[in-house]
Amino acid sequence: ELEKHILPRLGELTLGELGVGDVRRLQNEIAAAVSSRTGLHCRNRVLMILEAAKDEGMVYHNVAAAVKRLRQPKREMQVWSAEEARRF
């Protein structure tokens, strides 16, 4: 995720330059190009990285915390037929 999706989009920015809009754009671009789940994972990875930077005093505020999580589409439950249940 980091090298494939995050660094190509945010790698040129310093921690101080990174803003809420950058993280939101990252999440939305990846969701559109790959999947909403991958977009959410990348947003969460940036959130964790910035939280560690905050703990180390490298940033004062975690801008990723202000980016709302993407809603995950509900997956339809797959139910076995009576025959499939008997074979199981």
mmCIF file of C-alpha atoms in Angstrom:
data_model
loop_
_atom_site.group_PDB
_atom_site.id
_atom_site.type_symbol
_atom_site.label_atom_id
_atom_site.label_comp_id
_atom_site.label_asym_id
_atom_site.label_seq_id
_atom_site.Cartn_x
_atom_site.Cartn_y
_atom_site.Cartn_z
ATOM 1 C CA GLU A 1 0.000 0.000 0.000
ATOM 2 C CA LEU A 2 2.673 2.477 1.010
ATOM 3 C CA GLU A 3 4.938 2.146 -2.028
ATOM 4 C CA LYS A 4 2.213 1.298 -4.532
ATOM 5 C CA HIS A 5 -0.499 3.809 -3.612
ATOM 6 C CA ILE A 6 0.521 6.328 -0.945
ATOM 7 C CA LEU A 7 4.049 7.433 -1.859
ATOM 8 C CA PRO A 8 3.279 8.106 -5.542
ATOM 9 C CA ARG A 9 0.486 10.472 -4.468
ATOM 10 C CA LEU A 10 1.905 12.066 -1.310
ATOM 11 C CA GLY A 11 5.639 11.386 -1.445
ATOM 12 C CA GLU A 12 6.570 14.887 -2.610
ATOM 13 C CA LEU A 13 4.914 16.559 0.407
ATOM 14 C CA THR A 14 6.589 17.158 3.753
ATOM 15 C CA LEU A 15 4.666 16.344 6.920
ATOM 16 C CA GLY A 16 4.045 20.047 7.459
ATOM 17 C CA GLU A 17 2.624 20.500 3.959
ATOM 18 C CA LEU A 18 0.215 17.571 4.197
ATOM 19 C CA GLY A 19 -3.372 18.687 4.647
ATOM 20 C CA VAL A 20 -6.826 17.210 5.120
ATOM 21 C CA GLY A 21 -7.585 17.689 1.428
ATOM 22 C CA ASP A 22 -4.499 15.700 0.427
ATOM 23 C CA VAL A 23 -5.522 12.710 2.548
ATOM 24 C CA ARG A 24 -9.144 12.931 1.375
ATOM 25 C CA ARG A 25 -8.018 13.089 -2.266
ATOM 26 C CA LEU A 26 -5.702 10.103 -1.694
ATOM 27 C CA GLN A 27 -8.542 8.036 -0.260
ATOM 28 C CA ASN A 28 -10.991 8.978 -3.015
ATOM 29 C CA GLU A 29 -8.546 8.490 -5.902
ATOM 30 C CA ILE A 30 -7.542 5.044 -4.692
ATOM 31 C CA ALA A 31 -11.158 4.091 -4.049
ATOM 32 C CA ALA A 32 -12.063 5.081 -7.617
ATOM 33 C CA ALA A 33 -9.035 3.400 -9.198
ATOM 34 C CA VAL A 34 -8.831 0.219 -7.106
ATOM 35 C CA SER A 35 -11.559 -0.257 -4.491
ATOM 36 C CA SER A 36 -13.158 1.561 -1.583
ATOM 37 C CA ARG A 37 -11.598 -0.961 0.784
ATOM 38 C CA THR A 38 -8.087 -0.192 -0.503
ATOM 39 C CA GLY A 39 -8.810 3.542 -0.293
ATOM 40 C CA LEU A 40 -9.854 3.106 3.326
ATOM 41 C CA HIS A 41 -6.769 1.000 4.127
ATOM 42 C CA CYS A 42 -4.498 3.681 2.664
ATOM 43 C CA ARG A 43 -6.260 6.416 4.656
ATOM 44 C CA ASN A 44 -5.827 4.320 7.807
ATOM 45 C CA ARG A 45 -2.132 3.768 7.061
ATOM 46 C CA VAL A 46 -1.587 7.527 6.705
ATOM 47 C CA LEU A 47 -3.566 8.029 9.933
ATOM 48 C CA MET A 48 -1.232 5.655 11.796
ATOM 49 C CA ILE A 49 1.903 7.235 10.304
ATOM 50 C CA LEU A 50 0.768 10.733 11.262
ATOM 51 C CA GLU A 51 -0.232 9.586 14.740
ATOM 52 C CA ALA A 52 3.311 8.260 15.247
ATOM 53 C CA ALA A 53 4.717 11.559 13.920
ATOM 54 C CA LYS A 54 2.473 13.421 16.370
ATOM 55 C CA ASP A 55 3.691 11.260 19.253
ATOM 56 C CA GLU A 56 7.275 12.107 18.260
ATOM 57 C CA GLY A 57 6.522 15.842 18.122
ATOM 58 C CA MET A 58 7.010 16.024 14.356
ATOM 59 C CA VAL A 59 3.473 17.366 13.759
ATOM 60 C CA TYR A 60 1.001 19.025 16.099
ATOM 61 C CA HIS A 61 -2.166 17.694 14.509
ATOM 62 C CA ASN A 62 -3.034 14.488 12.675
ATOM 63 C CA VAL A 63 -4.794 15.817 9.550
ATOM 64 C CA ALA A 64 -5.893 12.311 8.534
ATOM 65 C CA ALA A 65 -8.112 12.131 11.625
ATOM 66 C CA ALA A 66 -10.361 14.772 10.049
ATOM 67 C CA VAL A 67 -10.964 12.657 6.931
ATOM 68 C CA LYS A 68 -14.155 10.633 7.189
ATOM 69 C CA ARG A 69 -13.891 6.936 6.521
ATOM 70 C CA LEU A 70 -15.333 5.702 3.265
ATOM 71 C CA ARG A 71 -18.453 3.670 3.673
ATOM 72 C CA GLN A 72 -17.951 0.077 2.707
ATOM 73 C CA PRO A 73 -20.621 -1.404 0.441
ATOM 74 C CA LYS A 74 -22.702 -4.041 2.147
ATOM 75 C CA ARG A 75 -21.965 -7.482 0.833
ATOM 76 C CA GLU A 76 -24.921 -9.682 0.080
ATOM 77 C CA MET A 77 -25.020 -12.822 2.192
ATOM 78 C CA GLN A 78 -24.545 -16.022 0.215
ATOM 79 C CA VAL A 79 -26.889 -18.754 1.376
ATOM 80 C CA TRP A 80 -26.502 -22.396 0.490
ATOM 81 C CA SER A 81 -29.316 -24.266 -1.171
ATOM 82 C CA ALA A 82 -30.716 -27.331 0.593
ATOM 83 C CA GLU A 83 -28.696 -29.559 -1.743
ATOM 84 C CA GLU A 84 -25.447 -27.659 -1.011
ATOM 85 C CA ALA A 85 -26.111 -27.929 2.732
ATOM 86 C CA ARG A 86 -26.692 -31.702 2.435
ATOM 87 C CA ARG A 87 -23.428 -32.149 0.492
ATOM 88 C CA PHE A 88 -21.546 -30.213 3.150
#
